[in-house]
Tab-separated table of C-alpha atoms and ligand atoms in Angstrom:
chain	number	residue	atom	x	y	z
A	159	MET	CA	133.324	87.880	71.353
A	160	SER	CA	132.126	84.683	69.614
A	161	ARG	CA	128.858	84.436	67.701
A	162	ASP	CA	127.453	82.185	70.468
A	163	GLN	CA	128.346	84.772	73.112
A	164	ILE	CA	126.729	87.559	71.084
A	165	GLU	CA	123.579	85.469	70.636
A	166	ALA	CA	123.463	84.656	74.364
A	167	HIS	CA	123.949	88.336	75.179
A	168	LEU	CA	121.155	89.437	72.852
A	169	LYS	CA	118.830	86.731	74.185
A	170	PHE	CA	119.427	87.889	77.742
A	171	ALA	CA	118.952	91.512	76.738
A	172	ALA	CA	115.633	90.584	75.113
A	173	GLU	CA	114.583	88.769	78.298
A	174	LEU	CA	115.342	91.920	80.243
A	175	GLY	CA	113.197	93.972	77.909
A	176	VAL	CA	116.141	95.855	76.364
A	177	THR	CA	115.020	97.947	73.441
A	178	GLY	CA	118.380	99.303	72.331
A	179	ILE	CA	122.066	98.995	73.161
A	180	SER	CA	124.554	101.854	73.025
A	181	ARG	CA	127.600	101.277	70.858
A	182	ASP	CA	129.224	104.366	72.375
A	183	ALA	CA	132.348	103.154	74.216
A	184	ALA	CA	133.269	106.663	75.362
A	185	TRP	CA	131.031	106.538	78.445
A	186	ARG	CA	133.321	103.928	79.998
A	187	VAL	CA	136.073	106.522	80.355
A	188	ARG	CA	136.693	107.339	83.986
A	189	ARG	CA	136.837	110.947	85.167
A	190	PRO	CA	140.153	111.906	86.743
A	191	PRO	CA	140.096	110.824	90.382
A	192	THR	CA	138.941	113.387	92.894
A	193	LEU	CA	140.177	113.599	96.454
A	194	ALA	CA	138.112	111.796	99.045
A	195	ASP	CA	136.991	114.221	101.699
A	196	GLY	CA	137.097	111.656	104.499
A	197	GLU	CA	133.854	113.072	105.891
A	198	SER	CA	131.077	110.780	106.970
A	199	THR	CA	127.922	111.714	105.068
A	200	PRO	CA	124.621	110.254	106.225
A	201	ALA	CA	123.207	107.882	103.662
A	202	ALA	CA	119.993	109.435	102.420
A	203	PRO	CA	117.829	109.479	99.323
A	204	LEU	CA	118.978	112.065	96.835
A	205	PRO	CA	116.671	114.853	95.804
A	206	ASP	CA	114.666	113.888	92.817
A	207	ASP	CA	116.138	114.183	89.371
A	208	ALA	CA	114.591	113.518	86.000
A	209	THR	CA	115.038	109.786	86.502
A	210	THR	CA	114.499	109.394	90.225
A	211	PRO	CA	111.088	108.552	91.633
A	212	ALA	CA	109.892	110.192	94.816
A	213	ALA	CA	112.420	109.612	97.571
A	214	MET	CA	111.496	108.738	101.136
A	215	PRO	CA	113.699	109.159	104.194
A	216	VAL	CA	115.256	105.845	105.166
A	217	ALA	CA	118.667	106.282	106.647
A	218	SER	CA	119.165	106.662	110.364
A	219	ALA	CA	122.962	106.752	110.576
A	220	ALA	CA	126.001	106.803	108.361
A	221	PRO	CA	128.329	103.837	108.333
A	222	PRO	CA	131.411	104.498	110.442
A	223	ALA	CA	134.411	106.149	108.869
A	224	PRO	CA	137.114	103.760	107.644
A	225	VAL	CA	139.332	102.283	110.354
A	226	VAL	CA	142.515	103.070	108.445
A	227	PRO	CA	141.876	106.006	106.121
A	228	VAL	CA	143.282	105.508	102.677
A	229	THR	CA	146.030	108.038	102.273
A	230	LEU	CA	145.796	110.323	99.305
A	231	SER	CA	149.194	109.191	98.061
A	232	MET	CA	148.197	105.542	97.955
A	233	SER	CA	146.883	104.003	94.736
A	234	ARG	CA	143.478	102.369	94.870
A	235	ALA	CA	145.068	98.994	94.137
A	236	ASP	CA	147.524	99.418	97.016
A	237	ALA	CA	144.721	100.516	99.322
A	238	LEU	CA	142.777	97.357	98.447
A	239	SER	CA	145.862	95.186	99.018
A	240	LEU	CA	146.288	96.769	102.429
A	241	ILE	CA	142.681	96.045	103.376
A	242	LYS	CA	143.014	92.466	102.131
A	243	SER	CA	146.100	91.897	104.211
A	244	ASP	CA	144.397	93.502	107.234
A	245	ILE	CA	141.621	90.900	106.955
A	246	GLY	CA	144.164	88.148	106.408
A	247	PRO	CA	143.612	84.750	104.829
A	248	GLU	CA	142.699	83.096	108.147
A	249	CYS	CA	140.386	85.718	109.645
A	250	THR	CA	138.826	84.612	112.958
A	251	ARG	CA	136.929	87.810	113.809
A	252	CYS	CA	133.550	86.058	113.676
A	253	LYS	CA	132.256	82.537	114.123
A	254	LEU	CA	132.100	81.779	110.388
A	255	HIS	CA	135.766	80.749	110.369
A	256	ALA	CA	134.769	77.737	112.476
A	257	LEU	CA	131.632	76.931	110.511
A	258	GLY	CA	133.091	75.405	107.364
A	259	ARG	CA	134.598	78.387	105.573
A	260	THR	CA	137.287	77.476	103.027
A	261	HIS	CA	138.396	80.880	101.720
A	262	VAL	CA	137.985	84.466	102.802
A	263	VAL	CA	136.420	85.988	99.663
A	264	PHE	CA	137.730	89.523	99.438
A	265	GLY	CA	136.677	91.256	96.221
A	266	VAL	CA	137.500	91.248	92.545
A	267	GLY	CA	137.728	93.634	89.627
A	268	ASN	CA	139.106	96.974	88.654
A	269	PRO	CA	140.481	98.988	91.596
A	270	GLU	CA	139.728	102.107	89.517
A	271	ALA	CA	136.158	101.045	88.753
A	272	ARG	CA	133.518	103.708	88.292
A	273	LEU	CA	130.864	101.137	89.160
A	274	MET	CA	130.897	98.827	92.176
A	275	PHE	CA	128.542	95.937	92.964
A	276	VAL	CA	127.987	94.858	96.550
A	277	GLY	CA	126.466	91.453	97.312
A	278	GLU	CA	125.631	89.616	100.490
A	279	ALA	CA	128.045	86.784	101.218
A	280	PRO	CA	129.963	84.109	99.320
A	281	GLY	CA	128.106	80.943	98.380
A	282	GLY	CA	129.554	77.478	97.865
A	283	ASP	CA	131.335	78.162	94.559
A	284	GLU	CA	132.756	81.436	95.841
A	285	ASP	CA	133.957	79.748	99.028
A	286	ILE	CA	135.848	77.148	96.997
A	287	GLN	CA	137.316	79.558	94.443
A	288	GLY	CA	137.865	82.527	96.754
A	289	VAL	CA	136.234	84.871	94.206
A	290	PRO	CA	132.865	86.634	94.590
A	291	PHE	CA	129.938	85.892	92.288
A	292	VAL	CA	131.266	82.943	90.289
A	293	GLY	CA	128.343	80.526	90.813
A	294	ARG	CA	124.938	80.625	89.083
A	295	ALA	CA	123.996	83.972	90.608
A	296	GLY	CA	127.424	85.254	89.604
A	297	GLN	CA	126.937	84.166	86.018
A	298	LEU	CA	123.684	86.101	85.941
A	299	LEU	CA	125.451	89.113	87.460
A	300	THR	CA	128.033	88.896	84.672
A	301	LYS	CA	125.214	89.048	82.100
A	302	ILE	CA	123.661	92.006	83.895
A	303	ILE	CA	127.009	93.824	83.775
A	304	GLU	CA	127.412	93.002	80.090
A	305	ALA	CA	123.878	94.203	79.376
A	306	ILE	CA	125.101	97.755	80.082
A	307	ASP	CA	128.138	97.282	77.848
A	308	LEU	CA	130.625	96.688	80.643
A	309	THR	CA	132.647	93.638	81.644
A	310	ARG	CA	133.542	92.204	85.036
A	311	GLU	CA	137.010	93.636	84.486
A	312	ASP	CA	135.535	97.163	84.282
A	313	VAL	CA	133.740	96.992	87.631
A	314	TYR	CA	134.587	96.074	91.221
A	315	ILE	CA	132.614	93.368	93.037
A	316	ALA	CA	132.567	92.702	96.785
A	317	ASN	CA	130.276	91.320	99.466
A	318	VAL	CA	129.118	92.592	102.849
A	319	ILE	CA	130.604	89.562	104.555
A	320	LYS	CA	133.650	87.771	103.268
A	321	CYS	CA	133.028	84.209	104.503
A	322	ARG	CA	130.341	81.751	103.521
A	323	PRO	CA	127.578	81.225	106.091
A	324	PRO	CA	126.794	77.504	106.538
A	325	GLN	CA	124.124	76.222	104.107
A	326	ASN	CA	124.071	79.740	102.652
A	327	ARG	CA	121.940	80.936	105.551
A	328	ASN	CA	121.440	84.669	106.036
A	329	PRO	CA	124.364	86.521	107.599
A	330	GLU	CA	123.783	87.127	111.312
A	331	PRO	CA	124.051	90.595	112.875
A	332	ASP	CA	127.317	89.869	114.726
A	333	GLU	CA	128.888	88.592	111.481
A	334	VAL	CA	127.819	91.698	109.575
A	335	GLU	CA	129.073	93.922	112.376
A	336	ARG	CA	132.543	92.320	112.374
A	337	CYS	CA	132.934	92.300	108.612
A	338	GLU	CA	131.222	95.459	107.316
A	339	PRO	CA	134.111	97.828	108.169
A	340	PHE	CA	136.148	96.068	105.493
A	341	LEU	CA	133.458	96.679	102.896
A	342	PHE	CA	133.294	100.354	103.867
A	343	ARG	CA	137.055	100.553	103.437
A	344	GLN	CA	136.881	98.813	100.052
A	345	ILE	CA	134.370	101.402	98.874
A	346	ASP	CA	136.549	104.226	100.166
A	347	ALA	CA	139.548	102.705	98.381
A	348	VAL	CA	137.846	102.231	94.995
A	349	GLN	CA	135.919	105.525	95.150
A	350	PRO	CA	133.308	104.378	92.635
A	351	GLN	CA	130.920	106.874	91.143
A	352	VAL	CA	127.967	104.510	91.452
A	353	ILE	CA	127.313	101.566	93.780
A	354	VAL	CA	124.740	98.876	93.015
A	355	ALA	CA	123.581	97.175	96.206
A	356	LEU	CA	122.466	93.662	95.290
A	357	GLY	CA	119.605	92.608	97.511
A	358	LYS	CA	118.394	93.324	100.993
A	359	PHE	CA	121.577	92.760	102.987
A	360	ALA	CA	123.785	94.986	100.898
A	361	ALA	CA	121.201	97.757	100.664
A	362	GLN	CA	120.275	97.659	104.346
A	363	THR	CA	123.899	97.528	105.471
A	364	LEU	CA	125.021	100.444	103.334
A	365	LEU	CA	121.947	102.580	103.954
A	366	ARG	CA	121.565	101.785	107.644
A	367	THR	CA	117.901	100.953	107.187
A	368	VAL	CA	115.558	98.050	107.768
A	369	GLU	CA	113.316	98.900	104.840
A	370	PRO	CA	112.700	95.924	102.554
A	371	ILE	CA	114.439	95.786	99.200
A	372	SER	CA	111.049	96.003	97.481
A	373	LYS	CA	110.703	99.535	98.943
A	374	LEU	CA	114.320	100.529	98.369
A	375	ARG	CA	114.706	99.572	94.716
A	376	GLY	CA	113.628	102.063	92.100
A	377	ARG	CA	115.266	104.926	93.999
A	378	VAL	CA	118.684	106.602	94.053
A	379	PHE	CA	120.428	107.059	97.410
A	380	ASP	CA	123.563	108.763	98.624
A	381	TYR	CA	126.240	106.689	100.322
A	382	ARG	CA	129.011	108.990	101.587
A	383	GLY	CA	128.739	111.089	98.442
A	384	VAL	CA	128.394	108.120	96.065
A	385	ARG	CA	125.158	107.393	94.229
A	386	LEU	CA	123.715	104.105	95.395
A	387	ILE	CA	121.131	102.069	93.505
A	388	PRO	CA	119.519	99.175	95.370
A	389	THR	CA	118.285	96.340	93.169
A	390	PHE	CA	117.235	92.718	93.433
A	391	HIS	CA	119.906	90.110	94.103
A	392	PRO	CA	120.739	87.860	91.113
A	393	ALA	CA	119.916	84.791	93.239
A	394	TYR	CA	116.416	86.230	93.683
A	395	LEU	CA	116.185	86.722	89.931
A	396	LEU	CA	117.020	83.058	89.381
A	397	ARG	CA	113.921	82.223	91.416
A	398	ASN	CA	111.825	85.129	90.104
A	399	PRO	CA	112.804	85.743	86.473
A	400	ALA	CA	109.904	88.166	85.979
A	401	SER	CA	111.773	90.673	88.175
A	402	LYS	CA	114.582	90.905	85.615
A	403	ARG	CA	112.631	93.687	83.967
A	404	GLU	CA	112.885	95.856	87.108
A	405	VAL	CA	116.582	95.109	87.384
A	406	TRP	CA	116.991	96.201	83.787
A	407	GLU	CA	115.270	99.491	84.658
A	408	ASP	CA	117.721	99.911	87.551
A	409	MET	CA	120.686	99.128	85.310
A	410	LYS	CA	119.554	101.654	82.711
A	411	ARG	CA	119.512	104.224	85.506
A	412	VAL	CA	123.033	103.143	86.504
A	413	LYS	CA	124.177	103.674	82.945
A	414	ARG	CA	122.590	107.128	82.830
A	415	LEU	CA	124.195	108.114	86.139
A	416	LEU	CA	127.614	107.000	84.909
A	417	ALA	CA	127.118	109.015	81.734
A	418	GLU	CA	126.075	112.059	83.799
A	419	GLU	CA	129.173	111.696	85.981
A	420	ARG	CA	131.304	111.614	82.847
A	421	SER	CA	129.819	114.791	81.475
A	422	PRO	CA	128.272	116.700	84.400
A	423	ALA	CA	125.682	119.333	83.510
A	424	GLN	CA	127.286	122.768	83.092
B	810	URA	N1	125.792	85.791	96.413
B	810	URA	C1	126.402	86.862	96.953
B	810	URA	O1	125.753	87.719	97.567
B	810	URA	N2	127.698	86.980	96.800
B	810	URA	C2	128.439	86.101	96.130
B	810	URA	O2	129.643	86.296	96.036
B	810	URA	C3	127.787	84.995	95.563
B	810	URA	C4	126.460	84.858	95.716
């Protein structure tokens, strides 16, 4: 890392209110993979732990089970390739294909990631490059990832919907409905230990709730056996920099959860 990059990193950390950074690289080590049980577990707030504020019931239904279950003999990378080819480069399942989409934006990162980020939908830069979170919001997401001593290559990043809505409007219910099964399959393929849902659409889609993100963030949920942390979307942070402090609190919790998963209490 260059001196400029280190300075930029420290400046961002200071903006977030970071008071210390771990130099311990050991926490990045992934636990040996465990078998997915294939069961559909209702998304629900986890019972409180030392770091979890009071949880409130939010979830009404679990997302459907994957359309094509990932077989236990298949590597995570192969499972992701299969899902990508199932979507196809010219997907026409919803109207977005006819509304100016350039690329289907699948997902990027480490198929073995312990940490997965889920955003809303590709924006203009993502649509052109075919890669999630590469525009301004993506650059902020990269800094957020680096603030907990990880890189984009350590994590997996995907969106609820894979095609850009025109003028970056909100995804519409029929678009989410057609596309979300692929996200659920991506999560099942990667088997992360922690999911960060970036913003309202990701959190509401994964938790099957209509609660606003302001009520969801600050809590730890269960998504099919995976810990899920809702937080503000980086695009929101670009407009509301004061909320970076809350996101930093959420990311510290993510880091603690990953550390706990690495060395579970005896
Ligand atoms: N916003 C998102 O939610 N996803 C992207 O990929 C880019 C911006």
